XYZ file of C-alpha atoms in Angstrom:
286
model
C -63.104 -142.023 193.529
C -63.466 -138.286 192.980
C -64.846 -136.877 196.220
C -65.298 -133.230 195.267
C -66.647 -131.725 192.053
C -63.856 -129.114 192.031
C -61.210 -131.830 192.323
C -62.908 -133.863 189.582
C -62.929 -130.910 187.234
C -59.255 -130.202 187.905
C -58.279 -133.828 187.214
C -60.457 -133.751 184.105
C -58.664 -130.645 182.793
C -55.295 -132.320 183.326
C -56.456 -135.497 181.562
C -57.785 -133.474 178.614
C -54.567 -131.485 178.404
C -52.330 -134.559 178.472
C -54.806 -136.728 176.502
C -55.115 -139.337 179.256
C -58.089 -141.636 179.957
C -60.076 -141.179 183.160
C -62.221 -143.620 185.139
C -64.542 -142.217 187.813
C -66.652 -144.375 190.098
C -68.924 -143.558 193.002
C -71.755 -144.684 195.232
C -75.025 -143.112 196.331
C -76.927 -145.129 198.902
C -77.436 -148.577 197.413
C -76.538 -147.431 193.882
C -73.133 -147.399 192.198
C -71.927 -145.641 189.064
C -68.878 -145.591 186.830
C -67.865 -143.238 184.017
C -65.110 -144.007 181.528
C -63.580 -141.063 179.672
C -61.458 -141.817 176.576
C -59.650 -139.036 174.652
C -61.164 -138.292 171.196
C -63.865 -140.919 171.784
C -66.137 -139.850 174.671
C -67.173 -136.580 176.258
C -65.026 -135.328 179.138
C -65.929 -135.575 182.824
C -66.849 -131.885 183.021
C -69.052 -131.888 179.915
C -72.166 -132.747 181.908
C -73.292 -132.109 185.466
C -75.170 -134.614 187.613
C -78.533 -133.418 188.954
C -78.435 -132.415 192.642
C -78.936 -135.314 195.038
C -82.406 -135.303 196.615
C -82.055 -134.598 200.321
C -83.883 -136.691 202.912
C -85.958 -134.647 205.400
C -84.344 -134.667 208.856
C -87.503 -135.672 210.724
C -88.068 -138.561 208.333
C -84.450 -139.648 208.699
C -84.362 -139.641 212.506
C -87.913 -140.497 213.503
C -89.811 -142.112 210.634
C -87.436 -143.948 208.230
C -89.163 -146.311 205.822
C -86.577 -147.060 203.113
C -83.164 -148.740 203.220
C -81.719 -145.483 201.813
C -82.912 -143.718 204.958
C -81.081 -146.157 207.220
C -77.879 -145.860 205.167
C -77.960 -142.062 205.348
C -78.717 -142.207 209.080
C -75.761 -144.542 209.670
C -73.418 -142.366 207.623
C -74.455 -139.167 209.426
C -74.270 -140.951 212.759
C -70.749 -142.214 212.097
C -69.535 -138.745 211.165
C -71.267 -137.184 214.169
C -69.664 -139.651 216.574
C -66.224 -140.459 215.219
C -65.194 -137.774 212.726
C -66.611 -134.290 213.262
C -66.088 -133.975 217.064
C -62.432 -135.056 216.778
C -61.840 -132.510 214.009
C -63.457 -129.763 216.090
C -61.326 -130.625 219.136
C -58.158 -130.546 217.020
C -59.106 -127.108 215.686
C -59.780 -125.832 219.214
C -56.504 -127.219 220.559
C -54.540 -125.717 217.669
C -55.884 -122.172 218.038
C -58.665 -121.473 220.600
C -59.089 -117.820 219.612
C -59.439 -118.526 215.910
C -61.786 -121.439 216.642
C -64.019 -119.248 218.831
C -64.037 -116.413 216.294
C -65.016 -118.704 213.430
C -67.664 -120.495 215.503
C -69.244 -117.266 216.728
C -69.716 -115.985 213.170
C -72.195 -117.053 210.500
C -73.626 -119.932 212.524
C -77.052 -120.441 213.999
C -77.357 -120.813 217.762
C -78.259 -124.473 217.212
C -75.089 -125.182 215.204
C -72.951 -123.209 217.630
C -74.281 -125.134 220.631
C -73.729 -128.417 218.829
C -70.054 -127.573 218.214
C -69.531 -126.477 221.819
C -71.212 -129.621 223.160
C -69.080 -131.801 220.863
C -65.891 -130.258 222.255
C -67.145 -130.407 225.847
C -68.098 -134.085 225.589
C -64.979 -135.123 223.677
C -62.700 -133.540 226.273
C -64.912 -134.316 229.262
C -67.682 -136.854 229.825
C -67.027 -138.925 226.670
C -63.243 -139.018 227.040
C -62.162 -142.587 227.929
C -59.176 -143.341 230.148
C -58.826 -146.981 229.083
C -60.503 -149.594 226.893
C -63.036 -150.475 229.587
C -64.301 -146.896 229.385
C -64.669 -147.391 225.625
C -66.838 -150.455 226.229
C -68.989 -148.559 228.742
C -69.414 -145.675 226.305
C -70.444 -148.082 223.516
C -72.944 -149.881 225.734
C -74.582 -146.596 226.749
C -74.592 -145.498 223.116
C -76.437 -148.689 222.138
C -78.965 -148.061 224.907
C -79.537 -144.461 223.865
C -79.851 -145.026 220.126
C -81.689 -148.333 219.926
C -83.753 -148.314 223.103
C -84.245 -144.945 224.811
C -84.761 -142.818 221.704
C -87.313 -145.270 220.328
C -89.012 -145.654 223.709
C -89.410 -141.872 223.912
C -90.819 -141.810 220.385
C -93.377 -144.452 221.349
C -94.172 -142.551 224.542
C -95.028 -139.481 222.454
C -96.773 -141.530 219.747
C -98.020 -144.872 221.170
C -98.840 -147.850 218.932
C -102.524 -146.904 218.885
C -101.976 -143.135 218.546
C -104.369 -141.332 216.215
C -104.095 -138.058 214.350
C -106.431 -135.101 214.837
C -108.365 -136.439 211.843
C -108.978 -139.722 213.677
C -106.635 -141.766 211.478
C -103.990 -144.147 212.752
C -100.690 -142.300 213.215
C -98.557 -145.378 212.528
C -99.728 -146.244 209.040
C -98.549 -145.950 205.456
C -94.915 -144.840 205.348
C -94.807 -144.371 209.108
C -93.635 -147.758 210.355
C -94.105 -148.297 214.072
C -90.683 -149.138 215.583
C -89.850 -151.335 218.556
C -87.104 -150.976 221.134
C -84.052 -153.235 221.157
C -83.063 -154.800 224.454
C -79.325 -155.454 224.460
C -78.439 -159.135 224.228
C -74.768 -160.029 224.501
C -75.514 -163.327 222.734
C -76.903 -161.498 219.719
C -74.043 -161.306 217.214
C -75.215 -158.013 215.721
C -75.482 -156.384 219.150
C -71.966 -157.500 220.079
C -70.634 -156.424 216.665
C -71.822 -152.909 217.472
C -70.045 -152.886 220.846
C -66.803 -154.274 219.407
C -66.747 -151.795 216.509
C -67.765 -148.701 218.500
C -65.339 -149.470 221.348
C -62.384 -149.880 219.005
C -63.259 -146.782 216.991
C -63.365 -144.694 220.170
C -60.094 -146.238 221.357
C -58.477 -145.348 218.032
C -59.528 -141.701 218.359
C -57.934 -141.381 221.814
C -54.778 -143.429 221.093
C -55.881 -146.237 223.416
C -54.694 -149.759 222.660
C -57.467 -151.589 220.825
C -58.831 -155.020 221.796
C -60.544 -157.290 219.276
C -61.117 -160.257 221.615
C -64.892 -160.724 221.381
C -65.059 -163.021 224.413
C -63.289 -160.460 226.588
C -65.535 -157.631 225.363
C -68.658 -159.768 225.830
C -67.597 -160.574 229.391
C -66.961 -156.932 230.253
C -70.074 -155.507 228.614
C -72.224 -158.064 230.466
C -71.143 -156.471 233.758
C -72.278 -152.979 232.791
C -75.506 -151.724 234.333
C -77.307 -149.077 232.318
C -79.771 -146.600 233.725
C -83.374 -147.678 233.307
C -85.263 -145.556 230.805
C -87.726 -143.047 232.191
C -89.933 -141.292 229.621
C -89.801 -137.509 229.685
C -92.909 -135.423 229.382
C -92.717 -132.272 227.323
C -90.200 -133.662 224.824
C -91.138 -132.277 221.417
C -90.765 -134.657 218.464
C -91.502 -133.013 215.145
C -93.546 -134.905 212.580
C -92.110 -133.032 209.602
C -89.338 -130.604 208.688
C -91.731 -127.649 208.433
C -92.473 -127.928 212.154
C -88.738 -128.237 212.858
C -87.871 -125.164 210.753
C -90.607 -123.107 212.432
C -89.314 -124.021 215.888
C -85.680 -123.292 214.949
C -86.687 -119.928 213.456
C -88.441 -118.952 216.712
C -85.314 -119.831 218.701
C -83.108 -117.988 216.217
C -85.148 -114.802 216.551
C -85.127 -115.063 220.322
C -81.355 -115.492 220.434
C -80.693 -112.774 217.853
C -82.420 -110.216 220.095
C -80.027 -111.102 222.927
C -76.936 -111.196 220.713
C -77.641 -107.916 218.929
C -76.549 -106.060 222.064
C -73.186 -107.863 222.221
C -69.966 -106.848 220.508
C -68.074 -109.395 218.434
C -65.421 -109.759 221.141
C -68.082 -110.311 223.798
C -69.549 -113.114 221.703
C -66.113 -114.722 221.353
C -65.376 -114.422 225.092
C -68.785 -115.871 225.942
C -68.100 -118.848 223.691
C -64.599 -119.397 225.118
C -66.007 -119.387 228.657
C -68.196 -122.359 227.737
C -65.231 -124.393 226.455
C -62.619 -126.298 228.511
C -59.567 -124.261 229.496
C -56.957 -124.588 226.771
C -54.014 -125.069 229.144
C -55.837 -127.980 230.809
C -56.514 -129.960 227.637
C -53.458 -129.098 225.552
C -51.770 -132.431 226.308
C -54.813 -134.566 225.368
C -54.141 -136.554 222.210
C -57.049 -137.043 219.863
C -57.355 -137.822 216.164
């Protein structure tokens, strides 16, 4: 697989120079592709460019998915947001706090900056497990949040019989009305999620992994999760235009405050929101 266009073009130039064949394969959602390049017989890898991949609107992806491609993209983004990106950000912070703060304070929106800070705070604080049982608890709460609470809040904002301002049914056409999942330890798919998520989290924090499904099922059955209480005032955007408008308002509001701050003041403010470096230096994470 060639993961980056720049890397692909470099390999292609080497293959052309040394007259070597090249095979490139890749996937996009449910589709797969392969390209065979043969010297003096086919065009080279760099001869043509693929059209840009169509992006899926964020609101559609998180609130109103209706195609299998949407669920695949959601799962991929979710995996990276849980098990890849936060660990990378923590490693960068541990390696050089000052450089991390300087880079984060520049050229980022307030939304992106807060997301990075919260990732580091959670990874080194509330989400940091001490043993495998903590990993199971984290996974059980994650299941509750993603497959029950988030959907319950969506249905609280837009009930099954909700109608638009035009008097039409809100849940119709491409908007498929979802339903909450109540965790069932006897449901194989539900337990698969707990087993996988627990072991992935354990791997990140160098905790010994456990693959014994009976043991995990026994432990997760003992966990009591907080009962969902709908929140009033939670804004769920119906489309990306509404989301962009809201983010632009927040950006303007924050830019007014930040315009009066020097670059060093911004960096110090960011560092004050992060865990003290000398307290987390010994934490191993990957």
